């Protein structure tokens, strides 16, 4: 099967034929991948933002849609023929050993879920069965982008109707924060980015106001739009320390700043912490604390009823052979959600 392999940090992925493990171990599931999303986390892995990569060469990808081909011993939550979402958040089932693939005489490592390949051995607790009428590209979005955004709003921010919200960075997660906030009747909903095309897209997904961070003073604009105390909720997706600090400052004294993005390496932020003692909240999120088996069916029901725009999030499709072009496009900031077609 073909797979995109990270062979060397900060270098293009290598698309090559690799061999599957000879057999499935306890709790492992073999899935034929039809579509994969690309998350900023993968670009971080490629660029080694957390430090030297000890697992090279290895596979990547943590959001996909596919069909179960085979199950290993002990698997009870999915069966061959099931259509599934592949996700990085743990769901019910066995947390299996991570698989190893063969590339000639080399071993290729992988985590509990990888999706930049035609077929993948994944852990049972990283797949959730869905109805077969759901498009595979929509299933891929459920692996991270949609579930993270909705979880941030409901679990981390506890957003209430009528509260003001701003989101810094309107890529895949940020656009879903915007449309989730609109679904929850937040007002105003402020989208902040440096790319005009992304701001225009955010307006189509429910943003009531937009701020171009390269042309406008973000702090002043948030206070002008949301009120002099700032926004009730600000979701930060970029991971840039300066933007995190600005988001915290622009949050109201009793508001919540939720960090989705993670700074590179050991970069630090500097804040005035006294407001944290008086109801202001600054917290990070781990995938919106999503519970896949519970939340994915709920969000797909909203999609079926036209309450969530999902296919409209996708701006580009690429074949696996052109995955490096897809990654370059995302780095340049010129895309919504990008899908890899196997």
Short mmCIF file of C-alpha atoms in Angstrom, two decimals, residues 5-336:
data_model
loop_
_atom_site.label_atom_id
_atom_site.label_comp_id
_atom_site.label_asym_id
_atom_site.label_seq_id
_atom_site.Cartn_x
_atom_site.Cartn_y
_atom_site.Cartn_z
CA UNK A 5 6.25 8.80 5.46
CA UNK A 6 8.01 11.38 7.61
CA UNK A 7 11.62 10.32 7.08
CA UNK A 8 13.40 13.50 8.18
CA UNK A 9 12.09 16.43 10.19
CA UNK A 10 11.47 19.68 8.31
CA UNK A 11 11.62 17.84 4.97
CA UNK A 12 8.86 16.82 2.52
CA UNK A 13 7.07 13.55 3.20
CA UNK A 14 8.10 10.57 1.11
CA UNK A 15 5.26 8.72 -0.64
CA UNK A 16 6.23 5.06 -0.99
CA UNK A 17 4.91 1.52 -0.88
CA UNK A 18 5.10 -0.08 2.56
CA UNK A 19 3.98 -3.45 3.93
CA UNK A 20 1.31 -4.00 6.56
CA UNK A 21 2.09 -5.99 9.71
CA UNK A 22 1.70 -9.75 9.16
CA UNK A 23 -1.20 -10.02 11.61
CA UNK A 24 -3.43 -7.91 13.81
CA UNK A 25 -2.71 -7.88 17.52
CA UNK A 26 -5.26 -7.66 20.32
CA UNK A 27 -7.46 -4.59 19.94
CA UNK A 28 -6.20 -3.62 16.48
CA UNK A 29 -8.43 -2.79 13.51
CA UNK A 30 -7.46 -2.72 9.83
CA UNK A 31 -9.17 0.14 7.98
CA UNK A 32 -9.11 1.02 4.30
CA UNK A 33 -8.76 4.80 4.30
CA UNK A 34 -10.88 6.67 1.76
CA UNK A 35 -10.32 10.27 2.90
CA UNK A 36 -7.97 11.98 5.35
CA UNK A 37 -7.96 15.48 6.71
CA UNK A 38 -4.82 17.46 7.51
CA UNK A 39 -4.53 19.18 10.88
CA UNK A 40 -2.02 21.77 12.01
CA UNK A 41 -0.73 19.15 14.44
CA UNK A 42 0.77 17.23 11.52
CA UNK A 43 2.63 20.29 10.30
CA UNK A 44 3.93 20.69 13.84
CA UNK A 45 5.14 17.09 13.80
CA UNK A 46 6.87 17.54 10.47
CA UNK A 47 8.55 20.72 11.70
CA UNK A 48 9.53 19.07 15.03
CA UNK A 49 8.06 21.94 17.03
CA UNK A 50 8.19 19.87 20.23
CA UNK A 51 11.84 18.94 19.79
CA UNK A 52 13.84 16.13 18.16
CA UNK A 53 11.68 13.32 16.77
CA UNK A 54 12.68 9.99 18.32
CA UNK A 55 10.38 7.86 16.16
CA UNK A 56 11.59 8.52 12.61
CA UNK A 57 10.63 7.25 10.13
CA UNK A 58 6.94 7.28 10.98
CA UNK A 59 3.44 7.80 9.61
CA UNK A 60 1.13 10.74 10.24
CA UNK A 61 -2.51 11.81 10.22
CA UNK A 62 -5.21 11.63 12.88
CA UNK A 63 -8.55 12.32 11.15
CA UNK A 64 -10.01 10.10 8.47
CA UNK A 65 -12.95 8.22 7.04
CA UNK A 66 -12.83 4.62 5.87
CA UNK A 67 -14.16 1.08 6.01
CA UNK A 68 -13.14 -1.67 8.44
CA UNK A 69 -11.56 -4.62 6.60
CA UNK A 70 -10.47 -6.84 9.49
CA UNK A 71 -10.47 -6.86 13.28
CA UNK A 72 -7.99 -8.34 15.74
CA UNK A 73 -8.67 -10.39 18.86
CA UNK A 74 -10.85 -8.72 21.47
CA UNK A 75 -12.38 -6.05 19.23
CA UNK A 76 -16.10 -5.61 19.98
CA UNK A 77 -17.09 -2.08 18.99
CA UNK A 78 -16.62 -2.35 15.21
CA UNK A 79 -16.79 -5.17 12.65
CA UNK A 80 -15.68 -5.73 9.04
CA UNK A 81 -17.70 -3.61 6.64
CA UNK A 82 -18.41 -0.83 9.13
CA UNK A 83 -17.90 2.73 7.93
CA UNK A 84 -15.87 4.57 10.54
CA UNK A 85 -14.43 7.88 11.65
CA UNK A 86 -10.75 7.65 12.62
CA UNK A 87 -9.91 10.07 15.45
CA UNK A 88 -7.11 10.79 17.88
CA UNK A 89 -9.31 11.22 20.96
CA UNK A 90 -9.83 7.97 22.85
CA UNK A 91 -13.24 6.34 22.59
CA UNK A 92 -14.53 3.04 23.99
CA UNK A 93 -12.64 -0.17 23.33
CA UNK A 94 -9.12 -1.51 23.64
CA UNK A 95 -6.10 0.79 23.68
CA UNK A 96 -3.96 -1.50 21.56
CA UNK A 97 -0.26 -1.63 20.87
CA UNK A 98 0.91 0.71 18.12
CA UNK A 99 1.63 -1.05 14.81
CA UNK A 100 4.92 -1.20 12.90
CA UNK A 101 5.15 -1.34 9.12
CA UNK A 102 7.94 -2.47 6.80
CA UNK A 103 9.56 -0.30 4.11
CA UNK A 104 12.07 -2.56 2.43
CA UNK A 105 14.46 -3.44 5.24
CA UNK A 106 13.38 -0.50 7.41
CA UNK A 107 10.76 -0.34 10.15
CA UNK A 108 8.21 2.45 9.89
CA UNK A 109 6.64 3.47 13.19
CA UNK A 110 3.07 4.62 13.73
CA UNK A 111 0.85 5.79 16.56
CA UNK A 112 -2.52 4.43 17.62
CA UNK A 113 -4.08 6.10 14.58
CA UNK A 114 -2.56 7.27 11.28
CA UNK A 115 -4.38 8.30 8.11
CA UNK A 116 -1.88 9.47 5.47
CA UNK A 117 -2.00 6.04 3.81
CA UNK A 118 -4.26 3.72 1.87
CA UNK A 119 -4.76 1.23 4.70
CA UNK A 120 -4.08 1.63 8.40
CA UNK A 121 -3.83 -0.55 11.48
CA UNK A 122 -5.40 1.48 14.28
CA UNK A 123 -6.42 0.98 17.88
CA UNK A 124 -10.04 0.00 18.49
CA UNK A 125 -10.58 3.06 20.68
CA UNK A 126 -9.61 5.39 17.81
CA UNK A 127 -12.46 4.40 15.49
CA UNK A 128 -16.19 5.12 15.76
CA UNK A 129 -18.76 3.42 13.52
CA UNK A 130 -21.08 5.69 11.53
CA UNK A 131 -23.95 5.23 9.09
CA UNK A 132 -22.84 4.26 5.56
CA UNK A 133 -24.63 7.23 3.98
CA UNK A 134 -22.16 9.72 5.54
CA UNK A 135 -19.60 10.88 2.98
CA UNK A 136 -16.02 9.85 3.81
CA UNK A 137 -14.81 13.45 3.59
CA UNK A 138 -17.39 14.45 6.19
CA UNK A 139 -16.29 11.53 8.34
CA UNK A 140 -12.71 12.82 8.15
CA UNK A 141 -13.78 16.22 9.48
CA UNK A 142 -15.31 14.45 12.48
CA UNK A 143 -11.89 13.11 13.43
CA UNK A 144 -10.67 16.45 14.78
CA UNK A 145 -11.77 19.77 13.28
CA UNK A 146 -15.49 19.67 14.06
CA UNK A 147 -15.34 17.73 17.31
CA UNK A 148 -12.55 19.87 18.75
CA UNK A 149 -14.36 23.12 17.96
CA UNK A 150 -17.74 22.01 19.27
CA UNK A 151 -16.15 20.52 22.37
CA UNK A 152 -14.26 23.73 23.08
CA UNK A 153 -17.51 25.67 23.02
CA UNK A 154 -19.65 23.27 25.04
CA UNK A 155 -17.13 21.68 27.41
CA UNK A 156 -14.30 24.17 27.89
CA UNK A 157 -15.92 27.56 27.33
CA UNK A 158 -19.46 26.61 28.42
CA UNK A 159 -20.70 29.21 25.94
CA UNK A 160 -24.15 30.63 26.70
CA UNK A 161 -26.68 32.20 24.32
CA UNK A 162 -26.06 35.91 23.92
CA UNK A 163 -22.44 35.82 25.06
CA UNK A 164 -19.82 37.48 22.88
CA UNK A 165 -17.12 35.37 21.27
CA UNK A 166 -13.95 35.98 19.29
CA UNK A 167 -11.76 33.40 17.60
CA UNK A 168 -8.14 34.04 16.70
CA UNK A 169 -7.32 32.15 13.51
CA UNK A 170 -10.13 30.83 11.32
CA UNK A 171 -8.66 27.70 9.78
CA UNK A 172 -10.31 24.29 10.12
CA UNK A 173 -10.96 24.49 13.86
CA UNK A 174 -11.62 28.23 13.90
CA UNK A 175 -14.30 28.07 11.20
CA UNK A 176 -16.11 25.40 13.20
CA UNK A 177 -15.86 27.53 16.33
CA UNK A 178 -17.59 30.28 14.34
CA UNK A 179 -20.42 28.10 13.08
CA UNK A 180 -20.80 26.37 16.44
CA UNK A 181 -21.08 29.76 18.16
CA UNK A 182 -23.72 30.82 15.65
CA UNK A 183 -25.65 27.61 16.34
CA UNK A 184 -25.51 28.42 20.06
CA UNK A 185 -26.81 31.98 19.50
CA UNK A 186 -23.66 33.82 20.58
CA UNK A 187 -23.45 37.53 19.67
CA UNK A 188 -21.33 39.12 18.42
CA UNK A 189 -19.12 36.47 16.80
CA UNK A 190 -15.77 38.00 15.84
CA UNK A 191 -13.41 36.23 13.41
CA UNK A 192 -9.76 37.32 13.47
CA UNK A 193 -7.18 36.37 10.84
CA UNK A 194 -4.59 37.92 8.56
CA UNK A 195 -5.99 36.36 5.36
CA UNK A 196 -8.97 38.14 3.81
CA UNK A 197 -10.23 34.99 2.08
CA UNK A 198 -10.49 33.23 5.44
CA UNK A 199 -12.34 36.16 6.96
CA UNK A 200 -14.79 36.12 4.07
CA UNK A 201 -15.33 32.40 4.62
CA UNK A 202 -15.86 32.97 8.35
CA UNK A 203 -18.57 35.51 7.53
CA UNK A 204 -20.37 32.86 5.47
CA UNK A 205 -20.21 30.50 8.47
CA UNK A 206 -21.77 32.96 10.90
CA UNK A 207 -19.20 35.58 11.95
CA UNK A 208 -20.98 38.87 12.59
CA UNK A 209 -17.73 40.86 12.51
CA UNK A 210 -14.22 40.27 11.12
CA UNK A 211 -10.85 41.74 12.05
CA UNK A 212 -7.77 41.64 9.81
CA UNK A 213 -4.92 41.34 12.32
CA UNK A 214 -2.38 42.81 9.89
CA UNK A 215 -4.43 45.92 9.16
CA UNK A 216 -6.33 46.61 12.38
CA UNK A 217 -5.61 46.86 16.10
CA UNK A 218 -7.14 43.62 17.38
CA UNK A 219 -7.52 44.66 21.03
CA UNK A 220 -9.15 47.97 20.16
CA UNK A 221 -11.50 46.35 17.63
CA UNK A 222 -12.64 43.60 20.01
CA UNK A 223 -13.44 46.19 22.68
CA UNK A 224 -15.23 48.38 20.15
CA UNK A 225 -17.38 45.48 18.94
CA UNK A 226 -17.96 43.45 22.12
CA UNK A 227 -17.83 46.28 24.67
CA UNK A 228 -15.12 48.04 26.67
CA UNK A 229 -14.48 45.03 28.94
CA UNK A 230 -13.77 42.71 26.00
CA UNK A 231 -15.33 39.46 24.81
CA UNK A 232 -16.91 36.85 27.08
CA UNK A 233 -15.09 34.01 25.30
CA UNK A 234 -11.98 34.10 23.12
CA UNK A 235 -10.75 30.93 21.44
CA UNK A 236 -7.10 31.06 20.34
CA UNK A 237 -6.06 28.60 17.62
CA UNK A 238 -2.68 29.87 16.37
CA UNK A 239 -0.41 28.94 19.28
CA UNK A 240 1.60 32.14 18.80
CA UNK A 241 2.61 33.60 22.19
CA UNK A 242 1.91 37.20 21.16
CA UNK A 243 -1.59 36.28 19.98
CA UNK A 244 -2.27 34.27 23.14
CA UNK A 245 -1.29 37.24 25.30
CA UNK A 246 -3.47 39.57 23.23
CA UNK A 247 -6.42 37.17 23.40
CA UNK A 248 -6.15 36.99 27.19
CA UNK A 249 -6.00 40.77 27.48
CA UNK A 250 -9.04 41.14 25.22
CA UNK A 251 -11.13 38.73 27.33
CA UNK A 252 -13.53 40.31 29.81
CA UNK A 253 -12.76 40.20 33.57
CA UNK A 254 -15.22 37.31 34.02
CA UNK A 255 -14.56 35.73 30.63
CA UNK A 256 -12.80 32.63 29.39
CA UNK A 257 -9.73 32.42 27.15
CA UNK A 258 -9.45 28.93 25.64
CA UNK A 259 -6.17 27.85 24.02
CA UNK A 260 -6.37 25.39 21.14
CA UNK A 261 -3.03 26.26 19.58
CA UNK A 262 0.18 25.19 21.28
CA UNK A 263 3.35 27.36 21.25
CA UNK A 264 6.43 25.90 19.59
CA UNK A 265 9.03 24.19 21.74
CA UNK A 266 9.32 25.88 25.11
CA UNK A 267 8.04 29.31 24.09
CA UNK A 268 6.46 31.09 27.04
CA UNK A 269 3.71 33.62 27.46
CA UNK A 270 3.57 36.58 29.87
CA UNK A 271 0.25 37.63 31.39
CA UNK A 272 -1.09 39.73 34.25
CA UNK A 273 -2.43 36.92 36.43
CA UNK A 274 -4.42 38.82 39.10
CA UNK A 275 -7.74 38.56 37.15
CA UNK A 276 -7.46 34.77 37.39
CA UNK A 277 -8.22 35.11 41.09
CA UNK A 278 -11.49 36.92 40.29
CA UNK A 279 -13.43 34.72 37.86
CA UNK A 280 -11.35 35.21 34.69
CA UNK A 281 -10.32 31.87 33.15
CA UNK A 282 -7.30 30.93 31.03
CA UNK A 283 -7.16 27.28 30.06
CA UNK A 284 -5.92 24.93 27.39
CA UNK A 285 -8.02 22.25 25.75
CA UNK A 286 -7.27 18.70 24.71
CA UNK A 287 -9.46 18.22 21.67
CA UNK A 288 -12.40 19.93 23.33
CA UNK A 289 -12.60 17.00 25.77
CA UNK A 290 -14.66 15.25 23.10
CA UNK A 291 -16.09 11.79 23.75
CA UNK A 292 -16.18 10.34 20.21
CA UNK A 293 -18.87 7.67 20.70
CA UNK A 294 -21.21 10.22 22.27
CA UNK A 295 -20.42 13.36 20.30
CA UNK A 296 -19.80 12.22 16.71
CA UNK A 297 -23.37 10.87 16.24
CA UNK A 298 -24.81 14.09 17.70
CA UNK A 299 -22.87 16.30 15.30
CA UNK A 300 -23.69 14.09 12.33
CA UNK A 301 -27.38 14.43 13.20
CA UNK A 302 -26.96 18.21 13.08
CA UNK A 303 -25.25 17.86 9.70
CA UNK A 304 -28.08 15.73 8.33
CA UNK A 305 -30.59 18.38 9.37
CA UNK A 306 -28.65 21.21 7.78
CA UNK A 307 -27.59 22.75 11.08
CA UNK A 308 -23.85 22.24 10.48
CA UNK A 309 -22.09 23.10 7.23
CA UNK A 310 -19.41 20.47 6.78
CA UNK A 311 -18.76 19.88 3.09
CA UNK A 312 -18.61 23.66 2.71
CA UNK A 313 -15.55 23.69 4.99
CA UNK A 314 -13.54 21.82 2.35
CA UNK A 315 -11.72 24.09 -0.10
CA UNK A 316 -9.26 21.67 -1.70
CA UNK A 317 -8.80 17.98 -2.53
CA UNK A 318 -5.43 16.39 -3.31
CA UNK A 319 -4.39 12.82 -4.14
CA UNK A 320 -2.00 11.16 -1.70
CA UNK A 321 0.85 11.55 -4.22
CA UNK A 322 0.52 15.35 -3.89
CA UNK A 323 0.32 15.54 -0.11
CA UNK A 324 3.35 17.84 0.06
CA UNK A 325 1.55 20.34 -2.20
CA UNK A 326 -1.40 20.15 0.20
CA UNK A 327 0.85 20.84 3.17
CA UNK A 328 2.45 23.83 1.40
CA UNK A 329 -0.99 25.26 0.67
CA UNK A 330 -1.98 25.00 4.33
CA UNK A 331 1.28 26.60 5.46
CA UNK A 332 0.61 29.51 3.11
CA UNK A 333 -2.74 30.10 4.78
CA UNK A 334 -4.72 29.77 1.57
CA UNK A 335 -7.18 27.02 2.47
CA UNK A 336 -10.10 26.02 4.64
#
